[in-house]
Coordinates of C-alpha atoms and ligand atoms in Angstrom, one line a residue:
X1 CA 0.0 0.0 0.0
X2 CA 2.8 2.3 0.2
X3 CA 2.8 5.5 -1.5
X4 CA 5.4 7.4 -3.2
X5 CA 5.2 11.3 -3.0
X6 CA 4.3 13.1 -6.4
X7 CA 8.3 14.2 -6.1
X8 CA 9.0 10.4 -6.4
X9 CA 7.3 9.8 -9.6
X10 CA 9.0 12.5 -11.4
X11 CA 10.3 11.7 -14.6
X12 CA 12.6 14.3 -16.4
X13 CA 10.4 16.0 -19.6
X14 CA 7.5 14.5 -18.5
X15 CA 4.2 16.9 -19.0
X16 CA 0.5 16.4 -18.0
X17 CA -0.5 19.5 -20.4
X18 CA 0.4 20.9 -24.2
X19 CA 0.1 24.7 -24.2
X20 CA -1.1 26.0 -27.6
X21 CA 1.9 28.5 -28.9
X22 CA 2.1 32.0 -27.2
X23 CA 0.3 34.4 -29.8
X24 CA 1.2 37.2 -27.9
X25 CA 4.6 39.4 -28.1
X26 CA 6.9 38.1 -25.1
X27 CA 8.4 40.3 -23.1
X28 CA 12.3 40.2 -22.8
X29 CA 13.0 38.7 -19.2
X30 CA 15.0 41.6 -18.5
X31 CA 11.4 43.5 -18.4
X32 CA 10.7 41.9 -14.9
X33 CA 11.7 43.4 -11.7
X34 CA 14.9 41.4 -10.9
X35 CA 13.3 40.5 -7.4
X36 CA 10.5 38.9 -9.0
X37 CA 12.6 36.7 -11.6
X38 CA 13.4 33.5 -10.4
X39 CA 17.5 32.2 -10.5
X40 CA 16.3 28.4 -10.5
X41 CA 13.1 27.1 -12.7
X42 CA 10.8 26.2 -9.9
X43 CA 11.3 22.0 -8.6
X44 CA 8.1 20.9 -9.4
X45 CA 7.5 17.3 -10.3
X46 CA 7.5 16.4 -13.8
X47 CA 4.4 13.7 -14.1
X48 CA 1.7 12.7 -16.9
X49 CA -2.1 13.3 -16.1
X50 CA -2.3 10.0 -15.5
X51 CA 0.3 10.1 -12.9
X52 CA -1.2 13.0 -11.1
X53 CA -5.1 11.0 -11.5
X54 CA -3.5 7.6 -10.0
X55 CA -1.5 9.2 -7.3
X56 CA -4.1 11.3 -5.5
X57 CA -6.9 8.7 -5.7
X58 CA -4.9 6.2 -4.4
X59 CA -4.2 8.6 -1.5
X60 CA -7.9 9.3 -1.1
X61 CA -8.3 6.1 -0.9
X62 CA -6.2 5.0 2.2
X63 CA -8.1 7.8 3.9
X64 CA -11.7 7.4 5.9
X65 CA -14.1 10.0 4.8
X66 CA -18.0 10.3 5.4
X67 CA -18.2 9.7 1.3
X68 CA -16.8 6.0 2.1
X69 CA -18.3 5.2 5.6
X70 CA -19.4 6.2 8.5
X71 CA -17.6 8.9 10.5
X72 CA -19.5 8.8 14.3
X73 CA -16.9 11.5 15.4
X74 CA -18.5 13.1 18.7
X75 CA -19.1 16.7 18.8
X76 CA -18.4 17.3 15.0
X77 CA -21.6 16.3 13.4
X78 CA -20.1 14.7 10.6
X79 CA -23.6 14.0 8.3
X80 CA -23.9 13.6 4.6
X81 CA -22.3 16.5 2.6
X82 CA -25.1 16.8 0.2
X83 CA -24.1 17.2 -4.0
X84 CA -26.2 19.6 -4.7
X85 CA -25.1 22.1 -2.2
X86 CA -21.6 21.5 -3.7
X87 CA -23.1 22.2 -7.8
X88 CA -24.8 25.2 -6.3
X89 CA -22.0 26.8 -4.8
X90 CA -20.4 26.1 -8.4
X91 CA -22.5 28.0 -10.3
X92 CA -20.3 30.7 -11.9
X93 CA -22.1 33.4 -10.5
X94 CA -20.8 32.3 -7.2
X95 CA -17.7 30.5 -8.1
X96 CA -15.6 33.1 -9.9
X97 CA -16.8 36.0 -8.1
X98 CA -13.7 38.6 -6.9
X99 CA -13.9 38.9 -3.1
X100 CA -13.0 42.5 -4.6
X101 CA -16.0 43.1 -6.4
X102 CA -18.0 46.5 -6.3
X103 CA -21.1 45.7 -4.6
X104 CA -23.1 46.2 -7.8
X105 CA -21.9 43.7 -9.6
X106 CA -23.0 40.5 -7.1
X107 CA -26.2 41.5 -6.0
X108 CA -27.3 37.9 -6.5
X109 CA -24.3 36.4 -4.0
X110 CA -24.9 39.3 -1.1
X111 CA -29.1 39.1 -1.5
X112 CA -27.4 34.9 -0.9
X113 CA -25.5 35.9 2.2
X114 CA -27.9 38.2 3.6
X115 CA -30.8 35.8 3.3
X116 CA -28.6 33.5 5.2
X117 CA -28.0 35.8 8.2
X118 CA -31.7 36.2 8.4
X119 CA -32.1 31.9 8.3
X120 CA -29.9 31.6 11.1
X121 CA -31.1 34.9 13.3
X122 CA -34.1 33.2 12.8
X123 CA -32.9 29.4 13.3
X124 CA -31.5 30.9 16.6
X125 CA -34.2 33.6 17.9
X126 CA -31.6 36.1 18.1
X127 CA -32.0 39.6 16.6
X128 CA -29.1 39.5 13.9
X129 CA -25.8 37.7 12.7
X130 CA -22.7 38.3 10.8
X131 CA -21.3 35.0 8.8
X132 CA -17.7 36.7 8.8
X133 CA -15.6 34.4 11.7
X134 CA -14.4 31.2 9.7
X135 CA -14.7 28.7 12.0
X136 CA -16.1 27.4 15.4
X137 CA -13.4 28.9 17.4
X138 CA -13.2 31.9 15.7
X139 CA -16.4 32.9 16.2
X140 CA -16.1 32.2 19.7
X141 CA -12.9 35.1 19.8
X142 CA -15.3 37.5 18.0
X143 CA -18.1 36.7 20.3
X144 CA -16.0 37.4 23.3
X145 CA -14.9 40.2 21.6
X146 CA -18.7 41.4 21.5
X147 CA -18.9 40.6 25.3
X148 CA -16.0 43.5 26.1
X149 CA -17.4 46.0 23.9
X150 CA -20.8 45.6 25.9
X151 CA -19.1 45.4 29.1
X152 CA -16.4 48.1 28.0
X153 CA -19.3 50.4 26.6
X154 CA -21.4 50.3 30.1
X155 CA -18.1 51.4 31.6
X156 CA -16.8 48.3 32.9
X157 CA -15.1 45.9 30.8
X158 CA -15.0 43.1 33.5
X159 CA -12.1 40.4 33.8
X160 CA -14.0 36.7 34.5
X161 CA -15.7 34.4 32.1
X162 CA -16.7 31.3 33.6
X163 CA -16.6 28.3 31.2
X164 CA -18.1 24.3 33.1
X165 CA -15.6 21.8 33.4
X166 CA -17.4 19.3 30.3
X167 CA -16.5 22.6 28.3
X168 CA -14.9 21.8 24.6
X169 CA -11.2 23.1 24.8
X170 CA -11.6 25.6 22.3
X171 CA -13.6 28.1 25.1
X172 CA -11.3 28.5 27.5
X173 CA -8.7 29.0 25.3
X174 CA -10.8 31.7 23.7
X175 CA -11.7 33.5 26.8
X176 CA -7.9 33.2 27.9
X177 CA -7.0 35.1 24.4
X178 CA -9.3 37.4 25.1
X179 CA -7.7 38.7 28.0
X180 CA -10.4 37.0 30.4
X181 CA -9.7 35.4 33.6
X182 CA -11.4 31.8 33.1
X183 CA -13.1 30.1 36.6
X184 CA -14.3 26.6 36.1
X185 CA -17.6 25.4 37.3
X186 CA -17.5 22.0 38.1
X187 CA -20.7 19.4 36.7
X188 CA -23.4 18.0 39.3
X189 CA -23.1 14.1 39.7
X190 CA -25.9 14.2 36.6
X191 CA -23.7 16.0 34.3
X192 CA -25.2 19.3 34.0
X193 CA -24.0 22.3 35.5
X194 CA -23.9 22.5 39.3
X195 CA -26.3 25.8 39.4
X196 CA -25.5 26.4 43.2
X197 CA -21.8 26.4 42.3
X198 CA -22.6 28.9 39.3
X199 CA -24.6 30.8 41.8
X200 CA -22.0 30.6 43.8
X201 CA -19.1 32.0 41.4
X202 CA -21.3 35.2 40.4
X203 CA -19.7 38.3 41.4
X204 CA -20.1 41.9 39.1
X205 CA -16.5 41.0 37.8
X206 CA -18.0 38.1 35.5
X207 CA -18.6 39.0 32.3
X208 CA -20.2 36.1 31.0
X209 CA -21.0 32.6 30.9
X210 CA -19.8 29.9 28.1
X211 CA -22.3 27.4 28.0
X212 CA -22.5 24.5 25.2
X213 CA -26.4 23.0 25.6
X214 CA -27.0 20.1 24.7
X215 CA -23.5 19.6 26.9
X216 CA -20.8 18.0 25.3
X217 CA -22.0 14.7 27.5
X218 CA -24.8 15.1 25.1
X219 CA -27.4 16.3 28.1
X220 CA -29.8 18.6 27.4
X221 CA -29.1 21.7 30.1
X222 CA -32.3 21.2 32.1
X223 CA -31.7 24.5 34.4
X224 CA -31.0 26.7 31.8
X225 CA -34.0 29.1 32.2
X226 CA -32.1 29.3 35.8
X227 CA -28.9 29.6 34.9
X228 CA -29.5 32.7 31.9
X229 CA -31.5 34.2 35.0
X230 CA -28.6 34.0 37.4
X231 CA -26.2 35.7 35.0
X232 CA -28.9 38.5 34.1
X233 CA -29.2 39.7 37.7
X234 CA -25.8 40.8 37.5
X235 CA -25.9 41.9 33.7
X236 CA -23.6 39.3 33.1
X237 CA -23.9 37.4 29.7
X238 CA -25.0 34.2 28.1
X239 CA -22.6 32.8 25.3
X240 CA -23.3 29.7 24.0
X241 CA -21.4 28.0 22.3
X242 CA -23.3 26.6 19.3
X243 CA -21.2 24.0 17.2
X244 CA -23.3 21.3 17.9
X245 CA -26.9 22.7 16.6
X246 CA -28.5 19.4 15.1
X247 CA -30.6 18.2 18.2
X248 CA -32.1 21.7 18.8
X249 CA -32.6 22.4 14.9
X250 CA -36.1 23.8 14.6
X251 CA -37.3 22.6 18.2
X252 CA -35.8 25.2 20.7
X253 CA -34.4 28.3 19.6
X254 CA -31.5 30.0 22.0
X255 CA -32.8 33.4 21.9
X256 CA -35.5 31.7 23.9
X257 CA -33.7 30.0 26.5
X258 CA -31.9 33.9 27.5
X259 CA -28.7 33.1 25.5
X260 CA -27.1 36.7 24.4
X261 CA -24.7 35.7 21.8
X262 CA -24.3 32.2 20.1
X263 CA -21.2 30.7 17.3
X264 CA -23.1 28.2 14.5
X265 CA -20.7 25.8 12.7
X266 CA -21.8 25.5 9.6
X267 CA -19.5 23.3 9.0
X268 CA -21.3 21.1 11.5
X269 CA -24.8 21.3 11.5
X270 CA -25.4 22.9 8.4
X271 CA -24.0 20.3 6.3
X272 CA -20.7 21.9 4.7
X273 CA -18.0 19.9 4.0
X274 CA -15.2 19.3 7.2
X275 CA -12.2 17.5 8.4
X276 CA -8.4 17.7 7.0
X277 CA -8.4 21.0 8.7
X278 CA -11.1 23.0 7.0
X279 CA -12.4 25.6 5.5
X280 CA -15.6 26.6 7.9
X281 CA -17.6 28.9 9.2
X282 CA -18.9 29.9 12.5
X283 CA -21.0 32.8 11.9
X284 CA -22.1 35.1 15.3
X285 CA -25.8 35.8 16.2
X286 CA -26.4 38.2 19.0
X287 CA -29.3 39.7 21.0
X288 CA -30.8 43.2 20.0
X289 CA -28.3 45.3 22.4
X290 CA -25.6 43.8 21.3
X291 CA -26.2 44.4 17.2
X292 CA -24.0 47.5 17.0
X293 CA -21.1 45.7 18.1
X294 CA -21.1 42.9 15.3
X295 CA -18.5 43.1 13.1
X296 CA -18.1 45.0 9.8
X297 CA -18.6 45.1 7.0
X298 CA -22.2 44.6 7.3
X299 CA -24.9 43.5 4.6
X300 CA -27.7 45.7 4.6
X301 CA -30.4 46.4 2.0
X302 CA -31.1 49.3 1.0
X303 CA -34.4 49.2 -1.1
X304 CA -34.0 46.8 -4.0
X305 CA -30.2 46.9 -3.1
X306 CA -27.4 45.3 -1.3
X307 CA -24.6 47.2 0.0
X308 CA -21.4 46.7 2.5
X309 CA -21.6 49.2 5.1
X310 CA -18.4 50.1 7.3
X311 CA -19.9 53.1 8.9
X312 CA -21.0 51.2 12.7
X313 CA -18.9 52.9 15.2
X314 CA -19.3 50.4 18.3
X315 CA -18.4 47.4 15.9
X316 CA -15.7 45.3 17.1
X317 CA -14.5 45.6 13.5
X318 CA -13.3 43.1 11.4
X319 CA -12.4 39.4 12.1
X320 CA -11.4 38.3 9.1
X321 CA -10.3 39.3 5.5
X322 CA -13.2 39.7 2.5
X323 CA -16.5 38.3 4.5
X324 CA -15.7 34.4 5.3
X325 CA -15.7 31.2 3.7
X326 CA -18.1 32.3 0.9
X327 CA -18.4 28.7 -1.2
X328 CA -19.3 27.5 2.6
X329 CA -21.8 29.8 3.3
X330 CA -23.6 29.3 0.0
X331 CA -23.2 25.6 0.8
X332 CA -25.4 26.5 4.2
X333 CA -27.6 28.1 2.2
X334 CA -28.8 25.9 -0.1
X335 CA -29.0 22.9 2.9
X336 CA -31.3 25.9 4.7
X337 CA -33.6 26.2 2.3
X338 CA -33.7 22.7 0.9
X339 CA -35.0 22.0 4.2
X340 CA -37.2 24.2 5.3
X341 CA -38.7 25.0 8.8
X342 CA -40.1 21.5 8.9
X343 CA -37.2 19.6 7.1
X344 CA -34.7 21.4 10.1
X345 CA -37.3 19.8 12.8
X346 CA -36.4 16.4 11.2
X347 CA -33.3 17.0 11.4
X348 CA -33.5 17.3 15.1
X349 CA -35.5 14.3 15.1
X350 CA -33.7 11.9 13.4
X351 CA -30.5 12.7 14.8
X352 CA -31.9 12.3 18.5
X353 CA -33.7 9.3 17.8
X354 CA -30.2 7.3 16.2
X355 CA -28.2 8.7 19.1
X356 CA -30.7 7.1 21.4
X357 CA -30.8 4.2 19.2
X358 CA -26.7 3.5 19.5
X359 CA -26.9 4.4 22.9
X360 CA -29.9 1.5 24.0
X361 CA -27.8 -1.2 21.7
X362 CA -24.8 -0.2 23.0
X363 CA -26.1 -0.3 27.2
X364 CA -25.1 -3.8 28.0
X365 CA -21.8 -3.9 26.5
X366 CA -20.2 -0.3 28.0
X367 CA -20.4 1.6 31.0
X368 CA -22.6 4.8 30.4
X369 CA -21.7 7.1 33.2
X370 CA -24.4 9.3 32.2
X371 CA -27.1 7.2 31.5
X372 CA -30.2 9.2 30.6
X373 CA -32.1 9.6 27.5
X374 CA -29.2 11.6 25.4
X375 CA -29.5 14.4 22.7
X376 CA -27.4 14.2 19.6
X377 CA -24.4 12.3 21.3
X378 CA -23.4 10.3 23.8
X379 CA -20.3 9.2 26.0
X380 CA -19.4 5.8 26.7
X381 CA -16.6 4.8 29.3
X382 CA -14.4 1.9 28.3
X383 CA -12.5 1.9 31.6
X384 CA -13.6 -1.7 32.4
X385 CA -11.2 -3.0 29.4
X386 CA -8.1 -2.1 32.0
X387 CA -7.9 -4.8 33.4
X388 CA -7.0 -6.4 30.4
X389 CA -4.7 -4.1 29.3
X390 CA -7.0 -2.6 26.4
X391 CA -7.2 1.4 26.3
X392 CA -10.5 3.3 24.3
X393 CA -7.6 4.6 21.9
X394 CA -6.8 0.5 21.4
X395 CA -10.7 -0.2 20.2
X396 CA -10.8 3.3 18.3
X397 CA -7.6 2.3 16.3
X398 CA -9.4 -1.4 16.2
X399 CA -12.3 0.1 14.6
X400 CA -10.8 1.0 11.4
X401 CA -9.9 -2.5 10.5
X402 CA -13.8 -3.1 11.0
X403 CA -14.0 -0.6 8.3
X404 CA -15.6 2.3 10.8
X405 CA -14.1 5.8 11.2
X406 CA -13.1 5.9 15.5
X407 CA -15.4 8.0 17.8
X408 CA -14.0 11.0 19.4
X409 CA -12.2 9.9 22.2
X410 CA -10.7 11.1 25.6
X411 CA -13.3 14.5 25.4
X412 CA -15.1 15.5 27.3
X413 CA -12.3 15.3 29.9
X414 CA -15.0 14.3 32.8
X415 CA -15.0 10.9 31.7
X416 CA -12.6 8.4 32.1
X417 CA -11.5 6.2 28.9
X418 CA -14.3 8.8 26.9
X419 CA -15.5 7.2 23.4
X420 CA -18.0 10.4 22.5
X421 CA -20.6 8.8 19.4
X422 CA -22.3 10.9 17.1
X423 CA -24.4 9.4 14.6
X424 CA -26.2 12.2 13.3
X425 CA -29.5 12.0 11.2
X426 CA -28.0 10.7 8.1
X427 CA -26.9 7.1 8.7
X428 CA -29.5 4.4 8.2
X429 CA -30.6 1.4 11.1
X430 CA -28.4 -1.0 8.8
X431 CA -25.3 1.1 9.0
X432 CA -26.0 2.1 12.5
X433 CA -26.1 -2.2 13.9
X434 CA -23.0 -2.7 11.8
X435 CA -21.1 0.0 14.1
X436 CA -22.8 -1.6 16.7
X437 CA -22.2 -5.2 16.3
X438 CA -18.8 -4.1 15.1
X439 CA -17.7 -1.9 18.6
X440 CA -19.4 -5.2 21.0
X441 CA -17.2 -7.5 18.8
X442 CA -14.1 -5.3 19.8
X443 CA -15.3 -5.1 23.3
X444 CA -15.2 -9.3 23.6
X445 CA -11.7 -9.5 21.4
X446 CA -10.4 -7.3 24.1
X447 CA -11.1 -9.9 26.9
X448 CA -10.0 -13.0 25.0
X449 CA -7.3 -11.5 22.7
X450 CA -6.1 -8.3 24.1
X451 CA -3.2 -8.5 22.3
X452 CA -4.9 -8.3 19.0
X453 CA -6.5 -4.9 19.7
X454 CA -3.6 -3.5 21.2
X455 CA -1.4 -3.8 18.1
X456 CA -4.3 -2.7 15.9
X457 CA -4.8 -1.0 13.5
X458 CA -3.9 -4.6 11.0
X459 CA -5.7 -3.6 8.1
X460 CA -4.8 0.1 7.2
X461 CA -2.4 1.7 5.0
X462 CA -0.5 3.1 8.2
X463 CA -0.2 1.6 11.6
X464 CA -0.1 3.5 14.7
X465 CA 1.4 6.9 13.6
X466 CA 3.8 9.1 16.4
X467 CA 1.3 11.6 17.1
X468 CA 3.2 13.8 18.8
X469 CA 5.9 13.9 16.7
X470 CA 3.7 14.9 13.8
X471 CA 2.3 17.6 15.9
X472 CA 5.6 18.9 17.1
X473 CA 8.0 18.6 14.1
X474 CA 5.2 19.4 11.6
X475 CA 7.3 19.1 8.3
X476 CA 4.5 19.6 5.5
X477 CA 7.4 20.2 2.6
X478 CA 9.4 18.4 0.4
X479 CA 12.9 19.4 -0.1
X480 CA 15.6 17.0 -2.0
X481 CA 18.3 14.9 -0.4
X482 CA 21.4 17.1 -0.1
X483 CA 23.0 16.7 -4.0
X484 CA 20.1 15.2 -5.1
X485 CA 18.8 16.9 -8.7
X486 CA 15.1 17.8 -8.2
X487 CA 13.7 15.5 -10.5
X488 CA 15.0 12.6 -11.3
Ligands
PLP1 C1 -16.2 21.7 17.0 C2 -16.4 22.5 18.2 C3 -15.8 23.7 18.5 C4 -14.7 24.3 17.6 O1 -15.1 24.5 16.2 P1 -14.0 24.7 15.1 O2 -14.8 25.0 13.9 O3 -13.3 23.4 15.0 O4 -13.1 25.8 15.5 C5 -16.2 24.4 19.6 N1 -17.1 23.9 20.5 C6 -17.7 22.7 20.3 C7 -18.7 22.2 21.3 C8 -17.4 22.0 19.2 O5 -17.9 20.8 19.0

């Protein structure tokens, strides 16, 4: 299965393309600004078309991806990237657009984009959104950013957010970049947040709450009327953090529930394309009093028209070059309206009803620590495989030779030997037992043959791959061995 990089394959004078004859007059090299001219042609791979074709499929195919099988990835909603989305967002008119453009010339594309901050305003009961922050965790650093202008405008930007312990990584780390002191709140013995404890942390220094509901344990937040109310009393505010949207989709809208500010991944819940790093989007929806502090450029309509407007003095300003991830957002789009109000409830539905499905299957074969009825997601402790030796990164890696992508693992940090299992609304009963039937296979291997789920994976391209070396010596470019002639 090994295989070679492009670089490899290179064959001296080899081409993939015949340019037609220049039939314009060429310019005399001397014409270029000497920094600009290169001393060395550049040392790219000289390969056929075929070459290129063979090399990258056979690449895609060692990978897992949700086009292949099933990805049940807690917390990142990995559902069926519908086509049509991705034809739609290839339409010309969208596609070759210049981020540059005057305004007058993609009315089409911002009426698009406009329509979709109103969906998801609406989706979310809050009063308006901005789809510039491209990702989850960036729209969590402009939300934050939101929180000290509203703080900093009343004349008292405040230093505390608190953030629960079952919090997803990427919160703290946001409130810590943005300058705020973070206090943990620890989880009752049911997994939701400990509201005495919150009530106890509240002081006027706290600027707001990060809350994810449904929790990362995949608990709906029961107390949450409660907990927006505490928060209120001391003009604190609510920011939830909204990555995980599916189970609420249609059914309960934030606004309602006293949330102030609220991230969407798109990305996520919306359907677009994910994993391998990106791209995203994790557009912001806020309140009414918090509107002017959005960031800019806005879209705003102005009669038949739609224009960018700059001119909003209490915005944060701007998070991010152009206005996002465009080809994601018209991606979002098209799965927004495709749906429809009552398509997004089935949404909701469906993806409640084959977490709960996994989750009854699954009951006498793992420990659940938190047993109830679940939302979206669940989490599953393995810790009664130590014993024999067997770790929940042993089955995850185990998993793949069944065929499955692994669950999220390790997260949320509450629960020992964590497998977190997403399903979402798009996989079928069939595919759903197979995972099943696959994961309580693994489960008796590791008591009579420990040994082989230890040294798994056994049918992948790669074995067990030095994470941490990858993450600390990340070494993404290919250079030639010392003496070695660029193509060969
Ligand atoms: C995925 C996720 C995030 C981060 O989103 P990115 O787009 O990866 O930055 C934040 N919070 C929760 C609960 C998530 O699941």
């Amino acid at each position: 299965m090994a295989e070679p990089l492009i670089f490899e394959l290179s064959s001296p004078g080899r081409r993939g393309t015949v340019w037609p004859a220049c039939d314009v007059p060429q310019q005399p090299l001397e014409t270029l600004l000497p920094a600009a001219r290169r001393a060395q042609p550049p040392r790219l791979p000289e390969v056929s078309e075929l070459d290129v074709v063979r090399h990258f499929t056979r690449l895609s195919q060692m990978n897992y991806a949700i086009d292949t099988t099933f990805v049940p990835l807690g917390s990142c909603s990995m559902k069926y990237n519908p086509k049509v989305n991705d034809r739609i967002a290839s339409l010309p008119g969208f596609a070759q657009l210049h981020p540059y453009q005057p305004a007058e010339t993609c009315q089409g594309a911002l009426e698009v984009l406009y329509r979709l901050e109103r969906g998801l305003a609406e989706v979310t009961g809050m009063a308006d959104c901005s789809l510039q922050p491209s990702a989850g965790a960036q729209g969590e650093l402009t939300g934050l950013k939101i929180v000290r202008a509203y703080h900093a405008a009343q004349g008292h930007p405040r230093k505390v957010v608190l953030i629960p312990d079952s919090a997803h990584g990427t919160n703290p780390a946001s409130a810590a970049l943005s300058g705020y002191t973070v206090r943990e709140i620890k989880s009752g013995r049911n997994g939701l947040v400990d509201v005495a404890a919150l009530r106890e942390a509240m002081h006027g220094d706290v600027a707001c709450l990060m809350l994810t509901n449904p929790n990362t344990l995949g608990l709906f937040e029961r107390e949450i009327l409660q907990i927006t109310a505490i928060l209120h009393e001391h003009d604190a505010l609510v920011y939830l953090d909204g990555a995980n949207m599916n189970a609420m989709l249609g059914l309960v809208k934030p606004g309602t529930m006293g949330v102030d500010i609220i991230q969407l991944n798109l990305h996520k819940t919306f359907s677009t394309p994910h994993g391998g790093g990106g791209p995203g989007a994790g557009p912001v929806a806020v309140v009414q009093k918090l509107v002017p502090f959005l960031p800019t450029p806005r879209i705003e309509r102005q009669g038949d028209r739609y224009v960018w407007n700059d001119r909003h003095p209490q915005s944060i300003g701007r998070v991010r070059s152009f206005y996002g991830n465009a080809g994601i957002l018209i991606r979002a789009w098209a799965y927004l309206v495709a749906h429809g109000r009552e398509g997004l409830v089935k949404i909701g539905r469906m993806a409640v009803m084959n977490a709960n499905y996994l989750r009854a299957r699954l009951a006498p074969h793992v420990e659940l620590p938190y047993g109830r009825t679940c939302m979206h997601e669940f989490v599953a402790s393995l810790a009664a495989l130590k014993p024999a030796g067997v770790t929940t990164l042993d089955v995850a890696k185990r998993l793949l030779d069944y065929g499955f992508y692994a669950p999220t693992i390790y997260f949320p940090l509450i629960v020992s030997e964590a497998m977190m299992i997403e399903p979402t609304e798009s996989e079928s009963k069939e595919t759903l037992d197979a995972f099943a039937d696959a994961l309580i296979a693994i489960i008796d291997e590791a008591r009579r043959d420990p040994e082989l789920v230890r040294t798994s994976p056994h049918a992948t391209a790669v074995r067990r791959l030095d994470e941490v070396q990858a993450a600390r010596q990340l070494d993404l470019r290919w250079q030639p061995a010392p003496g070695e002639k660029a193509s060969r």
